Amino acid sequence: MRKNIAYSLLFFLFPLISRAQGVRFEDGLSWQEVVAKARSEQKYIFVDCYTTWCGWCKKMDKEVYPNDTLGNYMNSNFISVKLQMDKSDTDNVQVKNWYETASEFAKNYDVHAFPSFLFFSPDGQPVHQVAGYRSASDFIQLGKDAHDPKKQIYASIRNYRPGTLDTAELLKLAHSLVYVDRRLMATVALEYLGKIPPEQVLARENADLIRDLSRDDRMKDWAVHYIEQMKPGELLSEQGQSLAYWFSREAKVQEKVRNYMVTLSGKRIEEKANLLLVASFPKLIHVRDRFFNVFYKKGVRSDATLERKGLSEYVVDNVIYNDLIAPDIKVADESGMDMDWGSLYEKIRSKTDAACAKRNIISSKVDFYRDRTKNAEKQNSEDKWKWGKLFADAYASQKETYGFKMENYFYIVGNGKDLESSIYRYCNDARIINEALDWMEKVMRVDPGTEFSYVYAGLLYKAGKTREAVAWQRMTLQLLEGRCSKAKKDPLTDKSYLEQQAILDKMQKKEKFENLIRWDADSPR
């Protein structure tokens, strides 16, 4: 199995073949020089705003920009530039030279979603802006829209005057502003919502608009007032429940739902719409009330009614945390002491059962010790050894008891990071380390590359498999060299590369693991 993982990683060691076709991005120019070139050639400017961590940005690079048809169109009509919006250890001189421009773009054009695509006139004035992955054909249409004054978003912004657009125009304009100007988006959306009949507010396209603006204070005020006026049937509708959920932190919304919950009696609590509403507000449920038992004692039936397996357990665990666990954690945080897990277990078990108490205790231990370990590392405190060992034990116990789940990519990567922060760094138990090797193989199959290859190497080293560990550590360095090469950066100036090279040197000298890695908060991971 481990050989298969190694073979799959070999693909990452071969240099990428530079594409001769597709969209041609300018290199080595400043923003002022790009504008001068565009003005000279009378072409519009396209700026691809990306980050090093953005998966959809990488998908654009791999699948869309190399397209010949798109390349022919873009190269004939645009001067194209790539603009990295974050910073990394592997940034080359060109990327660093654009740091200030990237900061200005983020501020001036509200670039907060990636990839974001900005289009400018030949004299450098913004004309159009959207965000999100596009196919090659859709991107060609996007380029055409950028040339069309009737479709340019910045032209629409300049031309907007309250009271001059009909509801269809307002809705279209509001949606188009989501990645451009959220404050103006809220202004337009509120004008739109004020013009449509009240019974149309909960239509799906309108509910989506309200959701996108759920953090805007003016929209919060409007939504809370609307929810307060909703009749029970409206509150229980699919869109009504969604609206209440998006603003569930607002006290008046909680009061509205609480007042409705009081009216529920007998079997009405177990009706699908009522169950779903109550499940969306676990903070309104307490272990001592009748709503808790609908999800605890009748959880299987409630899941079947809602057609959502596991939802009842989710609600039960949230209620237990809010009612029983959170108060104890607050006391422990204030004192700096450990939790009295035995007493907490008995308290939960007395309200539920042994299995429920065990599940919640194990989960809470992982979260509690993770936070304590991170805080100790940030302070470079010797307590990191105590909390790190407890974190490793809790993490291993959770995986041994409930399995290493592979539900989705983010869950798997999160597991990999927890494994690195706990067992890789702080565990010396041979049994747990060997189990962790199997868990890390699962992570590596989903996310092969430098993020976790060094963790796998370290676990092998801890397990006494020095030869394999050295081989994997060398592979980590090769992967980092490839990353630096792509970024046109000398590996010897890269902090991650130097860190991993130092680990390899110490592995070859067979030093103790605790001497291999840096333990301060700034240590590259």
PDB file of N, CA, C and O in Angstrom, residues 153 165 167-182 184-190 192 209 212-213:
ATOM      1  N   ILE A 153     -20.412  45.816 -15.219  1.00  0.00           N
ATOM      2  CA  ILE A 153     -20.936  46.046 -13.882  1.00  0.00           C
ATOM      3  C   ILE A 153     -20.617  47.453 -13.380  1.00  0.00           C
ATOM      4  O   ILE A 153     -21.432  48.094 -12.716  1.00  0.00           O
ATOM      5  N   LEU A 165     -35.160  51.969 -11.644  1.00  0.00           N
ATOM      6  CA  LEU A 165     -35.147  50.617 -12.200  1.00  0.00           C
ATOM      7  C   LEU A 165     -36.379  49.845 -11.765  1.00  0.00           C
ATOM      8  O   LEU A 165     -36.907  50.050 -10.663  1.00  0.00           O
ATOM      9  N   THR A 167     -38.308  46.075 -10.870  1.00  0.00           N
ATOM     10  CA  THR A 167     -37.900  45.017  -9.941  1.00  0.00           C
ATOM     11  C   THR A 167     -36.955  44.002 -10.596  1.00  0.00           C
ATOM     12  O   THR A 167     -36.005  43.537  -9.960  1.00  0.00           O
ATOM     13  N   ALA A 168     -37.193  43.659 -11.847  1.00  0.00           N
ATOM     14  CA  ALA A 168     -36.323  42.701 -12.536  1.00  0.00           C
ATOM     15  C   ALA A 168     -34.913  43.264 -12.678  1.00  0.00           C
ATOM     16  O   ALA A 168     -33.917  42.557 -12.464  1.00  0.00           O
ATOM     17  N   GLU A 169     -34.816  44.548 -13.014  1.00  0.00           N
ATOM     18  CA  GLU A 169     -33.508  45.191 -13.169  1.00  0.00           C
ATOM     19  C   GLU A 169     -32.793  45.307 -11.823  1.00  0.00           C
ATOM     20  O   GLU A 169     -31.579  45.115 -11.719  1.00  0.00           O
ATOM     21  N   LEU A 170     -33.559  45.605 -10.785  1.00  0.00           N
ATOM     22  CA  LEU A 170     -32.973  45.715  -9.446  1.00  0.00           C
ATOM     23  C   LEU A 170     -32.422  44.377  -8.977  1.00  0.00           C
ATOM     24  O   LEU A 170     -31.324  44.308  -8.413  1.00  0.00           O
ATOM     25  N   LEU A 171     -33.185  43.301  -9.189  1.00  0.00           N
ATOM     26  CA  LEU A 171     -32.741  41.973  -8.760  1.00  0.00           C
ATOM     27  C   LEU A 171     -31.471  41.567  -9.496  1.00  0.00           C
ATOM     28  O   LEU A 171     -30.517  41.057  -8.882  1.00  0.00           O
ATOM     29  N   LYS A 172     -31.437  41.803 -10.792  1.00  0.00           N
ATOM     30  CA  LYS A 172     -30.259  41.463 -11.587  1.00  0.00           C
ATOM     31  C   LYS A 172     -29.038  42.256 -11.128  1.00  0.00           C
ATOM     32  O   LYS A 172     -27.943  41.705 -10.967  1.00  0.00           O
ATOM     33  N   LEU A 173     -29.230  43.552 -10.894  1.00  0.00           N
ATOM     34  CA  LEU A 173     -28.124  44.399 -10.460  1.00  0.00           C
ATOM     35  C   LEU A 173     -27.625  43.972  -9.085  1.00  0.00           C
ATOM     36  O   LEU A 173     -26.412  43.888  -8.847  1.00  0.00           O
ATOM     37  N   ALA A 174     -28.534  43.678  -8.179  1.00  0.00           N
ATOM     38  CA  ALA A 174     -28.147  43.273  -6.828  1.00  0.00           C
ATOM     39  C   ALA A 174     -27.286  42.016  -6.862  1.00  0.00           C
ATOM     40  O   ALA A 174     -26.236  41.945  -6.212  1.00  0.00           O
ATOM     41  N   HIS A 175     -27.707  41.009  -7.609  1.00  0.00           N
ATOM     42  CA  HIS A 175     -26.940  39.760  -7.698  1.00  0.00           C
ATOM     43  C   HIS A 175     -25.561  39.996  -8.314  1.00  0.00           C
ATOM     44  O   HIS A 175     -24.578  39.373  -7.914  1.00  0.00           O
ATOM     45  N   SER A 176     -25.475  40.891  -9.277  1.00  0.00           N
ATOM     46  CA  SER A 176     -24.196  41.120  -9.958  1.00  0.00           C
ATOM     47  C   SER A 176     -23.194  41.842  -9.065  1.00  0.00           C
ATOM     48  O   SER A 176     -21.991  41.830  -9.334  1.00  0.00           O
ATOM     49  N   LEU A 177     -23.662  42.447  -7.983  1.00  0.00           N
ATOM     50  CA  LEU A 177     -22.786  43.213  -7.099  1.00  0.00           C
ATOM     51  C   LEU A 177     -22.186  42.382  -5.968  1.00  0.00           C
ATOM     52  O   LEU A 177     -21.424  42.903  -5.161  1.00  0.00           O
ATOM     53  N   VAL A 178     -22.520  41.096  -5.905  1.00  0.00           N
ATOM     54  CA  VAL A 178     -22.143  40.273  -4.756  1.00  0.00           C
ATOM     55  C   VAL A 178     -20.639  40.239  -4.511  1.00  0.00           C
ATOM     56  O   VAL A 178     -20.188  40.202  -3.359  1.00  0.00           O
ATOM     57  N   TYR A 179     -19.829  40.271  -5.564  1.00  0.00           N
ATOM     58  CA  TYR A 179     -18.376  40.242  -5.406  1.00  0.00           C
ATOM     59  C   TYR A 179     -17.721  41.587  -5.705  1.00  0.00           C
ATOM     60  O   TYR A 179     -16.515  41.674  -5.858  1.00  0.00           O
ATOM     61  N   VAL A 180     -18.544  42.621  -5.810  1.00  0.00           N
ATOM     62  CA  VAL A 180     -18.017  43.918  -6.218  1.00  0.00           C
ATOM     63  C   VAL A 180     -18.208  44.976  -5.142  1.00  0.00           C
ATOM     64  O   VAL A 180     -17.255  45.643  -4.717  1.00  0.00           O
ATOM     65  N   ASP A 181     -19.442  45.160  -4.685  1.00  0.00           N
ATOM     66  CA  ASP A 181     -19.748  46.215  -3.724  1.00  0.00           C
ATOM     67  C   ASP A 181     -20.956  45.770  -2.900  1.00  0.00           C
ATOM     68  O   ASP A 181     -22.108  45.999  -3.274  1.00  0.00           O
ATOM     69  N   ARG A 182     -20.702  45.144  -1.758  1.00  0.00           N
ATOM     70  CA  ARG A 182     -21.788  44.581  -0.964  1.00  0.00           C
ATOM     71  C   ARG A 182     -22.656  45.662  -0.315  1.00  0.00           C
ATOM     72  O   ARG A 182     -23.843  45.434  -0.070  1.00  0.00           O
ATOM     73  N   LEU A 184     -23.460  48.600  -1.658  1.00  0.00           N
ATOM     74  CA  LEU A 184     -24.404  49.020  -2.698  1.00  0.00           C
ATOM     75  C   LEU A 184     -25.375  47.887  -3.004  1.00  0.00           C
ATOM     76  O   LEU A 184     -26.553  48.124  -3.263  1.00  0.00           O
ATOM     77  N   MET A 185     -24.885  46.645  -2.952  1.00  0.00           N
ATOM     78  CA  MET A 185     -25.752  45.484  -3.169  1.00  0.00           C
ATOM     79  C   MET A 185     -26.911  45.498  -2.173  1.00  0.00           C
ATOM     80  O   MET A 185     -28.070  45.250  -2.545  1.00  0.00           O
ATOM     81  N   ALA A 186     -26.606  45.788  -0.904  1.00  0.00           N
ATOM     82  CA  ALA A 186     -27.653  45.839   0.113  1.00  0.00           C
ATOM     83  C   ALA A 186     -28.637  46.974  -0.163  1.00  0.00           C
ATOM     84  O   ALA A 186     -29.852  46.813   0.000  1.00  0.00           O
ATOM     85  N   THR A 187     -28.117  48.114  -0.599  1.00  0.00           N
ATOM     86  CA  THR A 187     -28.983  49.256  -0.930  1.00  0.00           C
ATOM     87  C   THR A 187     -29.958  48.886  -2.037  1.00  0.00           C
ATOM     88  O   THR A 187     -31.164  49.149  -1.950  1.00  0.00           O
ATOM     89  N   VAL A 188     -29.420  48.253  -3.088  1.00  0.00           N
ATOM     90  CA  VAL A 188     -30.259  47.850  -4.230  1.00  0.00           C
ATOM     91  C   VAL A 188     -31.249  46.770  -3.801  1.00  0.00           C
ATOM     92  O   VAL A 188     -32.431  46.802  -4.164  1.00  0.00           O
ATOM     93  N   ALA A 189     -30.766  45.795  -3.015  1.00  0.00           N
ATOM     94  CA  ALA A 189     -31.628  44.696  -2.575  1.00  0.00           C
ATOM     95  C   ALA A 189     -32.785  45.202  -1.716  1.00  0.00           C
ATOM     96  O   ALA A 189     -33.930  44.740  -1.859  1.00  0.00           O
ATOM     97  N   LEU A 190     -32.498  46.130  -0.826  1.00  0.00           N
ATOM     98  CA  LEU A 190     -33.560  46.660   0.030  1.00  0.00           C
ATOM     99  C   LEU A 190     -34.581  47.457  -0.771  1.00  0.00           C
ATOM    100  O   LEU A 190     -35.785  47.432  -0.472  1.00  0.00           O
ATOM    101  N   TYR A 192     -35.325  46.752  -3.860  1.00  0.00           N
ATOM    102  CA  TYR A 192     -36.064  45.695  -4.544  1.00  0.00           C
ATOM    103  C   TYR A 192     -37.094  45.052  -3.613  1.00  0.00           C
ATOM    104  O   TYR A 192     -38.272  44.889  -3.982  1.00  0.00           O
ATOM    105  N   LEU A 209     -30.892  35.996  -2.187  1.00  0.00           N
ATOM    106  CA  LEU A 209     -30.355  37.356  -2.125  1.00  0.00           C
ATOM    107  C   LEU A 209     -30.203  37.807  -0.675  1.00  0.00           C
ATOM    108  O   LEU A 209     -29.172  38.372  -0.286  1.00  0.00           O
ATOM    109  N   ASP A 212     -27.227  36.079   1.019  1.00  0.00           N
ATOM    110  CA  ASP A 212     -25.930  36.644   0.647  1.00  0.00           C
ATOM    111  C   ASP A 212     -25.618  37.926   1.409  1.00  0.00           C
ATOM    112  O   ASP A 212     -24.453  38.325   1.520  1.00  0.00           O
ATOM    113  N   LEU A 213     -26.645  38.573   1.928  1.00  0.00           N
ATOM    114  CA  LEU A 213     -26.460  39.845   2.637  1.00  0.00           C
ATOM    115  C   LEU A 213     -26.749  39.721   4.131  1.00  0.00           C
ATOM    116  O   LEU A 213     -26.978  40.711   4.814  1.00  0.00           O
TER     117      LEU A 213
END
